[in-house]
Amino acid sequence: MNEDIILVIGSNGQLGSVLTRELQKVHGYDNVIASDLYVDPCFSGIFEILDATHIADIQSIVKQYSVTQIYHLAAILSAKGEEKPLSTWNLNIKMMLNVFEVARLSIVNKVFFPSSIAVFGDKAPLEHTPQSVYLNPATVYGISKAAGENWAQYYHANYGLDIRSIRYPGVIGHQSMPGGGTTDYAVDIYHSAVKQQTYTCFLSAETRLPMIFMNDAIRATIELMQAPKENIKTRTAYNLGAMSFDPSEITAEIKHFYPDFQVDYQPDSRQLIANKWPKSIDDSEARNDWGWKPEYNLRMMTTEMLEKLKEKYNNIKLK
Ligand code: SER
């Protein structure tokens, strides 16, 4: 049997770091090449420094290792992207098209390209946002993801390239920190709780958003990539649902464990982004086509987040 060789671009990121470890388990430690702009000293495995805006550098890694699958996770997220709209567009689109082109011209036969709930704008229903709906994203990040979805569909239709994608909700995990997103509060809040600090939330108490626990997000990604080709009917990106809550609800859950935990609210520009995003997602196509089913709800996630972060901070203290 031919083994797949996997290249992960953006392996230091919130999702990339956890996904890389899982891919090492699924495909074999020596069959996964991690890559990012700099070396993470905690990383263990094969690693290459890679700036994905340079197509020749991606090409040479693909050639050197005979890569057959690429997970392209590098991007500037929604909130950070608004600081420099044009360079965000240039960077996100350039990296993505470089990856698609390298795949088209090489032995790479499968690509994972993440999309996001940021593709939706105020023309989409906020509740149970459907898979197929008019997309009018309000952030550059969202515009670049919506364009990316259409490019993915184009490469599939015209070159037969097997690109698969998920519109991730906010991803919450204890292993890594998000950077520059609108849903980041839902990770930060757990860290404050464990450190027994008051948390200042940049979204208002009633801002409900779709979210997913890291374990579910990773499992969804691998399940989508392993699904038989004929099951993949959506060649833009699949809606993916797991849970929805607002800052007041996550605070109430945390208070079961830390009754004195306090949150104050200082909404900033991220509030305006969140206001246009879905509150809940209709993911029936992902469920029907490749059997998606989330496992974690807010209670289960909170229990695991607090337990794991407590361990992490205790270990830091012991060192
Ligand atoms: N979590 C991302 C963000 O907030 C959404 O994809 O930007």
mmCIF file of C-alpha atoms and ligand atoms in Angstrom:
data_model
loop_
_atom_site.group_PDB
_atom_site.id
_atom_site.type_symbol
_atom_site.label_atom_id
_atom_site.label_comp_id
_atom_site.label_asym_id
_atom_site.label_seq_id
_atom_site.Cartn_x
_atom_site.Cartn_y
_atom_site.Cartn_z
ATOM 1 C CA MET A 1 0.000 0.000 0.000
ATOM 2 C CA ASN A 2 1.286 3.465 -0.860
ATOM 3 C CA GLU A 3 1.582 5.609 2.211
ATOM 4 C CA ASP A 4 0.393 9.192 2.144
ATOM 5 C CA ILE A 5 2.941 11.876 2.911
ATOM 6 C CA ILE A 6 1.350 14.876 4.567
ATOM 7 C CA LEU A 7 2.514 18.492 4.526
ATOM 8 C CA VAL A 8 0.956 20.789 7.138
ATOM 9 C CA ILE A 9 1.354 24.504 6.401
ATOM 10 C CA GLY A 10 0.808 26.626 9.512
ATOM 11 C CA SER A 11 1.745 23.890 11.961
ATOM 12 C CA ASN A 12 2.432 26.324 14.824
ATOM 13 C CA GLY A 13 -1.102 27.716 14.820
ATOM 14 C CA GLN A 14 -4.031 27.046 17.121
ATOM 15 C CA LEU A 15 -5.470 24.288 14.948
ATOM 16 C CA GLY A 16 -2.294 23.354 13.078
ATOM 17 C CA SER A 17 -0.310 22.401 16.171
ATOM 18 C CA VAL A 18 -2.955 19.982 17.443
ATOM 19 C CA LEU A 19 -3.858 18.655 14.007
ATOM 20 C CA THR A 20 -0.198 17.911 13.200
ATOM 21 C CA ARG A 21 0.106 15.673 16.271
ATOM 22 C CA GLU A 22 -3.079 13.842 15.318
ATOM 23 C CA LEU A 23 -1.925 13.408 11.724
ATOM 24 C CA GLN A 24 1.334 11.916 13.013
ATOM 25 C CA LYS A 25 -0.785 9.306 14.838
ATOM 26 C CA VAL A 26 -3.013 8.617 11.829
ATOM 27 C CA HIS A 27 -0.360 8.561 9.057
ATOM 28 C CA GLY A 28 2.815 7.745 10.996
ATOM 29 C CA TYR A 29 5.280 10.078 12.663
ATOM 30 C CA ASP A 30 7.701 10.047 9.739
ATOM 31 C CA ASN A 31 5.017 10.687 7.138
ATOM 32 C CA VAL A 32 4.046 14.149 8.366
ATOM 33 C CA ILE A 33 6.052 17.254 7.519
ATOM 34 C CA ALA A 34 5.180 20.246 9.640
ATOM 35 C CA SER A 35 5.961 23.740 8.370
ATOM 36 C CA ASP A 36 5.635 27.308 9.521
ATOM 37 C CA LEU A 37 7.520 30.605 9.551
ATOM 38 C CA TYR A 38 9.564 29.640 12.600
ATOM 39 C CA VAL A 39 10.428 26.533 14.612
ATOM 40 C CA ASP A 40 8.311 25.831 17.684
ATOM 41 C CA PRO A 41 10.850 24.587 20.273
ATOM 42 C CA CYS A 42 8.221 22.207 21.738
ATOM 43 C CA PHE A 43 7.526 20.514 18.403
ATOM 44 C CA SER A 44 8.630 16.986 17.826
ATOM 45 C CA GLY A 45 8.752 15.581 14.298
ATOM 46 C CA ILE A 46 9.885 16.542 10.812
ATOM 47 C CA PHE A 47 9.824 20.300 10.373
ATOM 48 C CA GLU A 48 10.611 22.740 7.555
ATOM 49 C CA ILE A 49 10.668 26.517 7.723
ATOM 50 C CA LEU A 50 8.217 27.679 5.065
ATOM 51 C CA ASP A 51 6.795 31.004 3.955
ATOM 52 C CA ALA A 52 3.842 29.883 1.837
ATOM 53 C CA THR A 53 3.825 33.142 -0.149
ATOM 54 C CA HIS A 54 6.844 31.672 -1.981
ATOM 55 C CA ILE A 55 5.520 29.049 -4.358
ATOM 56 C CA ALA A 56 8.971 27.662 -5.190
ATOM 57 C CA ASP A 57 9.570 26.888 -1.511
ATOM 58 C CA ILE A 58 6.328 24.895 -1.263
ATOM 59 C CA GLN A 59 7.249 23.128 -4.505
ATOM 60 C CA SER A 60 10.662 22.134 -3.270
ATOM 61 C CA ILE A 61 9.308 20.626 -0.010
ATOM 62 C CA VAL A 62 6.616 18.747 -1.960
ATOM 63 C CA LYS A 63 9.302 17.382 -4.294
ATOM 64 C CA GLN A 64 11.831 16.585 -1.582
ATOM 65 C CA TYR A 65 9.390 14.508 0.473
ATOM 66 C CA SER A 66 7.045 13.300 -2.321
ATOM 67 C CA VAL A 67 4.119 14.913 -0.534
ATOM 68 C CA THR A 68 0.678 13.540 -1.485
ATOM 69 C CA GLN A 69 -1.603 15.620 0.781
ATOM 70 C CA ILE A 70 -1.436 19.233 1.967
ATOM 71 C CA TYR A 71 -3.272 20.738 4.935
ATOM 72 C CA HIS A 72 -3.039 24.483 4.390
ATOM 73 C CA LEU A 73 -3.885 26.150 7.713
ATOM 74 C CA ALA A 74 -1.954 29.406 7.551
ATOM 75 C CA ALA A 75 -4.087 32.581 7.428
ATOM 76 C CA ILE A 76 -4.623 35.934 9.080
ATOM 77 C CA LEU A 77 -7.876 35.755 11.059
ATOM 78 C CA SER A 78 -10.931 38.014 11.201
ATOM 79 C CA ALA A 79 -10.048 40.664 13.793
ATOM 80 C CA LYS A 80 -6.343 40.994 13.001
ATOM 81 C CA GLY A 81 -7.112 41.056 9.288
ATOM 82 C CA GLU A 82 -9.087 44.276 9.652
ATOM 83 C CA GLU A 83 -5.958 46.139 10.799
ATOM 84 C CA LYS A 84 -4.378 45.780 7.349
ATOM 85 C CA PRO A 85 -7.093 44.807 4.877
ATOM 86 C CA LEU A 86 -5.041 44.789 1.674
ATOM 87 C CA SER A 87 -2.072 42.901 3.016
ATOM 88 C CA THR A 88 -4.454 40.391 4.643
ATOM 89 C CA TRP A 89 -6.132 39.800 1.292
ATOM 90 C CA ASN A 90 -2.792 39.516 -0.517
ATOM 91 C CA LEU A 91 -1.361 37.112 2.019
ATOM 92 C CA ASN A 92 -4.386 34.847 2.462
ATOM 93 C CA ILE A 93 -5.109 34.596 -1.259
ATOM 94 C CA LYS A 94 -1.486 34.248 -2.362
ATOM 95 C CA MET A 95 -0.749 31.397 0.059
ATOM 96 C CA MET A 96 -3.957 29.590 -0.868
ATOM 97 C CA LEU A 97 -3.484 29.847 -4.638
ATOM 98 C CA ASN A 98 0.170 28.815 -4.280
ATOM 99 C CA VAL A 99 -0.948 25.662 -2.480
ATOM 100 C CA PHE A 100 -3.657 24.886 -5.051
ATOM 101 C CA GLU A 101 -1.214 25.446 -7.927
ATOM 102 C CA VAL A 102 1.530 23.314 -6.389
ATOM 103 C CA ALA A 103 -1.024 20.557 -5.836
ATOM 104 C CA ARG A 104 -2.297 20.799 -9.416
ATOM 105 C CA LEU A 105 1.218 20.533 -10.856
ATOM 106 C CA SER A 106 2.517 17.740 -8.595
ATOM 107 C CA ILE A 107 1.610 14.315 -7.225
ATOM 108 C CA VAL A 108 -0.406 15.945 -4.409
ATOM 109 C CA ASN A 109 -3.860 14.422 -4.728
ATOM 110 C CA LYS A 110 -5.752 15.868 -1.755
ATOM 111 C CA VAL A 111 -5.799 19.293 -0.122
ATOM 112 C CA PHE A 112 -7.462 20.524 3.053
ATOM 113 C CA PHE A 113 -8.321 24.222 3.054
ATOM 114 C CA PRO A 114 -10.175 25.588 6.096
ATOM 115 C CA SER A 115 -13.038 28.008 5.658
ATOM 116 C CA SER A 116 -14.972 29.740 8.432
ATOM 117 C CA ILE A 117 -18.311 31.062 9.659
ATOM 118 C CA ALA A 118 -16.777 34.418 8.663
ATOM 119 C CA VAL A 119 -17.980 33.798 5.084
ATOM 120 C CA PHE A 120 -21.516 34.675 6.188
ATOM 121 C CA GLY A 121 -22.779 38.262 6.303
ATOM 122 C CA ASP A 122 -26.039 40.006 7.088
ATOM 123 C CA LYS A 123 -27.860 38.487 4.112
ATOM 124 C CA ALA A 124 -27.731 35.034 5.728
ATOM 125 C CA PRO A 125 -30.227 33.964 8.421
ATOM 126 C CA LEU A 126 -28.507 34.192 11.810
ATOM 127 C CA GLU A 127 -30.191 31.078 13.231
ATOM 128 C CA HIS A 128 -29.530 27.633 11.707
ATOM 129 C CA THR A 129 -27.600 29.338 8.944
ATOM 130 C CA PRO A 130 -28.044 27.106 5.882
ATOM 131 C CA GLN A 131 -25.265 25.576 3.801
ATOM 132 C CA SER A 132 -26.256 27.295 0.582
ATOM 133 C CA VAL A 133 -27.012 30.918 1.153
ATOM 134 C CA TYR A 134 -25.972 34.286 -0.242
ATOM 135 C CA LEU A 135 -22.488 35.118 1.101
ATOM 136 C CA ASN A 136 -21.689 38.765 1.806
ATOM 137 C CA PRO A 137 -18.842 38.622 4.337
ATOM 138 C CA ALA A 138 -18.013 41.854 6.135
ATOM 139 C CA THR A 139 -14.338 41.190 6.953
ATOM 140 C CA VAL A 140 -11.360 40.752 4.643
ATOM 141 C CA TYR A 141 -10.743 37.379 6.266
ATOM 142 C CA GLY A 142 -14.331 36.379 5.402
ATOM 143 C CA ILE A 143 -13.990 37.683 1.848
ATOM 144 C CA SER A 144 -10.755 35.731 1.379
ATOM 145 C CA LYS A 145 -12.375 32.539 2.711
ATOM 146 C CA ALA A 146 -15.455 32.961 0.477
ATOM 147 C CA ALA A 147 -13.147 33.487 -2.519
ATOM 148 C CA GLY A 148 -11.103 30.473 -1.409
ATOM 149 C CA GLU A 149 -14.207 28.291 -1.332
ATOM 150 C CA ASN A 150 -14.994 29.266 -4.912
ATOM 151 C CA TRP A 151 -11.404 28.657 -6.003
ATOM 152 C CA ALA A 152 -11.532 25.219 -4.344
ATOM 153 C CA GLN A 153 -14.656 24.424 -6.332
ATOM 154 C CA TYR A 154 -12.982 25.747 -9.505
ATOM 155 C CA TYR A 155 -9.866 23.594 -9.078
ATOM 156 C CA HIS A 156 -12.058 20.575 -8.469
ATOM 157 C CA ALA A 157 -14.306 21.241 -11.461
ATOM 158 C CA ASN A 158 -11.534 22.141 -13.904
ATOM 159 C CA TYR A 159 -8.532 20.094 -12.766
ATOM 160 C CA GLY A 160 -10.157 17.336 -10.706
ATOM 161 C CA LEU A 161 -8.144 18.386 -7.657
ATOM 162 C CA ASP A 162 -9.662 16.898 -4.498
ATOM 163 C CA ILE A 163 -9.869 19.930 -2.205
ATOM 164 C CA ARG A 164 -12.004 19.543 0.937
ATOM 165 C CA SER A 165 -13.106 22.241 3.321
ATOM 166 C CA ILE A 166 -15.020 23.013 6.501
ATOM 167 C CA ARG A 167 -16.518 26.307 7.648
ATOM 168 C CA TYR A 168 -15.156 26.131 11.201
ATOM 169 C CA PRO A 169 -17.031 27.772 14.033
ATOM 170 C CA GLY A 170 -14.891 29.265 16.850
ATOM 171 C CA VAL A 171 -12.407 26.562 17.895
ATOM 172 C CA ILE A 172 -11.738 26.124 21.624
ATOM 173 C CA GLY A 173 -8.866 24.046 22.978
ATOM 174 C CA HIS A 174 -6.465 23.919 25.912
ATOM 175 C CA GLN A 175 -3.431 22.886 23.863
ATOM 176 C CA SER A 176 -2.889 26.118 21.939
ATOM 177 C CA MET A 177 -3.889 29.777 21.795
ATOM 178 C CA PRO A 178 -5.820 31.375 18.968
ATOM 179 C CA GLY A 179 -4.518 34.643 17.564
ATOM 180 C CA GLY A 180 -6.409 37.542 16.070
ATOM 181 C CA GLY A 181 -9.898 36.016 15.859
ATOM 182 C CA THR A 182 -13.332 37.195 16.991
ATOM 183 C CA THR A 183 -14.106 33.964 18.841
ATOM 184 C CA ASP A 184 -10.821 34.000 20.827
ATOM 185 C CA TYR A 185 -12.597 35.154 24.007
ATOM 186 C CA ALA A 186 -13.962 31.649 24.498
ATOM 187 C CA VAL A 187 -10.401 30.319 24.964
ATOM 188 C CA ASP A 188 -9.045 33.310 26.924
ATOM 189 C CA ILE A 189 -11.920 33.170 29.438
ATOM 190 C CA TYR A 190 -10.916 29.664 30.618
ATOM 191 C CA HIS A 191 -7.312 30.758 31.135
ATOM 192 C CA SER A 192 -8.461 33.689 33.297
ATOM 193 C CA ALA A 193 -10.752 31.414 35.320
ATOM 194 C CA VAL A 194 -7.958 28.959 36.120
ATOM 195 C CA LYS A 195 -5.562 31.777 36.971
ATOM 196 C CA GLN A 196 -8.330 33.127 39.226
ATOM 197 C CA GLN A 197 -8.341 36.487 37.483
ATOM 198 C CA THR A 198 -11.284 38.617 36.414
ATOM 199 C CA TYR A 199 -11.834 38.350 32.663
ATOM 200 C CA THR A 200 -12.573 41.404 30.540
ATOM 201 C CA CYS A 201 -14.651 40.223 27.615
ATOM 202 C CA PHE A 202 -14.452 42.038 24.268
ATOM 203 C CA LEU A 203 -17.922 40.827 23.232
ATOM 204 C CA SER A 204 -21.181 41.670 25.026
ATOM 205 C CA ALA A 205 -22.752 39.127 27.407
ATOM 206 C CA GLU A 206 -25.481 38.099 24.940
ATOM 207 C CA THR A 207 -23.330 37.641 21.786
ATOM 208 C CA ARG A 208 -24.193 34.084 20.810
ATOM 209 C CA LEU A 209 -21.818 32.371 18.364
ATOM 210 C CA PRO A 210 -21.283 28.831 17.059
ATOM 211 C CA MET A 211 -18.292 27.117 18.672
ATOM 212 C CA ILE A 212 -16.581 23.719 18.638
ATOM 213 C CA PHE A 213 -14.241 21.913 21.043
ATOM 214 C CA MET A 214 -10.790 21.177 19.598
ATOM 215 C CA ASN A 215 -11.248 17.373 19.821
ATOM 216 C CA ASP A 216 -14.383 17.605 17.687
ATOM 217 C CA ALA A 217 -12.763 20.057 15.253
ATOM 218 C CA ILE A 218 -9.788 17.736 14.710
ATOM 219 C CA ARG A 219 -11.990 14.673 14.365
ATOM 220 C CA ALA A 220 -14.219 16.480 11.836
ATOM 221 C CA THR A 221 -11.175 17.425 9.761
ATOM 222 C CA ILE A 222 -9.763 13.905 9.669
ATOM 223 C CA GLU A 223 -13.184 12.337 9.031
ATOM 224 C CA LEU A 224 -13.826 14.710 6.122
ATOM 225 C CA MET A 225 -10.402 13.963 4.637
ATOM 226 C CA GLN A 226 -10.902 10.202 5.020
ATOM 227 C CA ALA A 227 -14.424 10.115 3.578
ATOM 228 C CA PRO A 228 -14.818 8.389 0.203
ATOM 229 C CA LYS A 229 -14.506 10.883 -2.650
ATOM 230 C CA GLU A 230 -17.988 10.158 -3.977
ATOM 231 C CA ASN A 231 -19.507 11.263 -0.648
ATOM 232 C CA ILE A 232 -18.080 14.769 -0.940
ATOM 233 C CA LYS A 233 -20.875 16.626 -2.687
ATOM 234 C CA THR A 234 -20.015 20.123 -1.450
ATOM 235 C CA ARG A 235 -16.860 21.383 -3.123
ATOM 236 C CA THR A 236 -16.931 24.855 -1.606
ATOM 237 C CA ALA A 237 -16.910 24.181 2.185
ATOM 238 C CA TYR A 238 -19.162 22.300 4.589
ATOM 239 C CA ASN A 239 -21.092 24.018 7.389
ATOM 240 C CA LEU A 240 -20.066 22.414 10.669
ATOM 241 C CA GLY A 241 -22.031 22.753 13.894
ATOM 242 C CA ALA A 242 -21.311 21.620 17.432
ATOM 243 C CA MET A 243 -22.632 24.054 20.084
ATOM 244 C CA SER A 244 -23.665 27.698 20.465
ATOM 245 C CA PHE A 245 -23.401 29.923 23.516
ATOM 246 C CA ASP A 246 -22.809 33.496 24.582
ATOM 247 C CA PRO A 247 -20.300 34.897 27.102
ATOM 248 C CA SER A 248 -22.891 34.868 29.908
ATOM 249 C CA GLU A 249 -23.580 31.150 29.373
ATOM 250 C CA ILE A 250 -19.913 30.117 29.320
ATOM 251 C CA THR A 251 -19.371 32.232 32.458
ATOM 252 C CA ALA A 252 -22.265 30.449 34.215
ATOM 253 C CA GLU A 253 -20.696 27.075 33.336
ATOM 254 C CA ILE A 254 -17.291 28.156 34.627
ATOM 255 C CA LYS A 255 -18.923 29.355 37.847
ATOM 256 C CA HIS A 256 -19.948 25.741 38.618
ATOM 257 C CA PHE A 257 -16.220 25.107 39.129
ATOM 258 C CA TYR A 258 -15.049 28.591 40.148
ATOM 259 C CA PRO A 259 -18.010 30.259 41.924
ATOM 260 C CA ASP A 260 -16.088 33.510 42.492
ATOM 261 C CA PHE A 261 -15.135 33.924 38.819
ATOM 262 C CA GLN A 262 -16.002 37.411 37.530
ATOM 263 C CA VAL A 263 -16.340 38.786 34.016
ATOM 264 C CA ASP A 264 -16.681 42.387 32.996
ATOM 265 C CA TYR A 265 -17.665 43.513 29.532
ATOM 266 C CA GLN A 266 -15.884 45.982 27.291
ATOM 267 C CA PRO A 267 -17.052 45.280 23.736
ATOM 268 C CA ASP A 268 -14.659 46.575 21.083
ATOM 269 C CA SER A 269 -14.512 46.475 17.268
ATOM 270 C CA ARG A 270 -14.781 42.681 17.368
ATOM 271 C CA GLN A 271 -18.392 43.103 18.499
ATOM 272 C CA LEU A 272 -19.278 44.551 15.086
ATOM 273 C CA ILE A 273 -17.782 41.491 13.388
ATOM 274 C CA ALA A 274 -19.598 39.057 15.691
ATOM 275 C CA ASN A 275 -22.955 40.809 15.180
ATOM 276 C CA LYS A 276 -22.972 39.706 11.530
ATOM 277 C CA TRP A 277 -21.965 36.104 12.139
ATOM 278 C CA PRO A 278 -24.368 33.185 12.579
ATOM 279 C CA LYS A 279 -25.624 32.287 16.049
ATOM 280 C CA SER A 280 -26.159 28.666 15.076
ATOM 281 C CA ILE A 281 -25.371 26.495 12.059
ATOM 282 C CA ASP A 282 -27.343 24.025 9.969
ATOM 283 C CA ASP A 283 -24.801 21.290 9.258
ATOM 284 C CA SER A 284 -27.188 18.681 7.891
ATOM 285 C CA GLU A 285 -25.152 18.284 4.681
ATOM 286 C CA ALA A 286 -21.988 17.371 6.608
ATOM 287 C CA ARG A 287 -24.049 14.930 8.690
ATOM 288 C CA ASN A 288 -25.635 13.346 5.605
ATOM 289 C CA ASP A 289 -22.606 13.282 3.290
ATOM 290 C CA TRP A 290 -19.812 12.110 5.589
ATOM 291 C CA GLY A 291 -21.535 11.289 8.876
ATOM 292 C CA TRP A 292 -20.514 14.321 10.960
ATOM 293 C CA LYS A 293 -21.694 14.229 14.582
ATOM 294 C CA PRO A 294 -20.273 16.400 17.370
ATOM 295 C CA GLU A 295 -19.548 14.846 20.770
ATOM 296 C CA TYR A 296 -18.859 17.776 23.076
ATOM 297 C CA ASN A 297 -21.412 20.207 24.511
ATOM 298 C CA LEU A 298 -20.631 23.272 26.640
ATOM 299 C CA ARG A 299 -20.666 21.338 29.940
ATOM 300 C CA MET A 300 -18.310 18.587 28.731
ATOM 301 C CA MET A 301 -15.974 21.088 27.110
ATOM 302 C CA THR A 302 -15.849 23.283 30.218
ATOM 303 C CA THR A 303 -15.031 20.317 32.453
ATOM 304 C CA GLU A 304 -12.159 19.234 30.202
ATOM 305 C CA MET A 305 -10.827 22.737 29.524
ATOM 306 C CA LEU A 306 -10.621 23.630 33.219
ATOM 307 C CA GLU A 307 -9.106 20.295 34.202
ATOM 308 C CA LYS A 308 -6.417 20.405 31.505
ATOM 309 C CA LEU A 309 -5.568 24.085 32.026
ATOM 310 C CA LYS A 310 -5.298 23.559 35.787
ATOM 311 C CA GLU A 311 -2.786 20.760 35.131
ATOM 312 C CA LYS A 312 -0.886 22.981 32.697
ATOM 313 C CA TYR A 313 -0.604 25.934 35.086
ATOM 314 C CA ASN A 314 0.308 23.653 38.023
ATOM 315 C CA ASN A 315 3.114 22.128 35.971
ATOM 316 C CA ILE A 316 4.405 25.584 35.064
ATOM 317 C CA LYS A 317 4.457 26.498 38.774
ATOM 318 C CA LEU A 318 6.327 23.290 39.651
ATOM 319 C CA LYS A 319 9.067 23.930 37.063
HETATM 320 N N1 SER B 1 -12.233 31.810 14.808
HETATM 321 C C1 SER B 1 -12.132 32.593 13.624
HETATM 322 C C2 SER B 1 -12.100 34.046 13.921
HETATM 323 O O1 SER B 1 -12.636 34.424 14.929
HETATM 324 C C3 SER B 1 -13.297 32.309 12.713
HETATM 325 O O2 SER B 1 -12.902 31.467 11.725
HETATM 326 O O3 SER B 1 -11.596 34.794 13.143
#
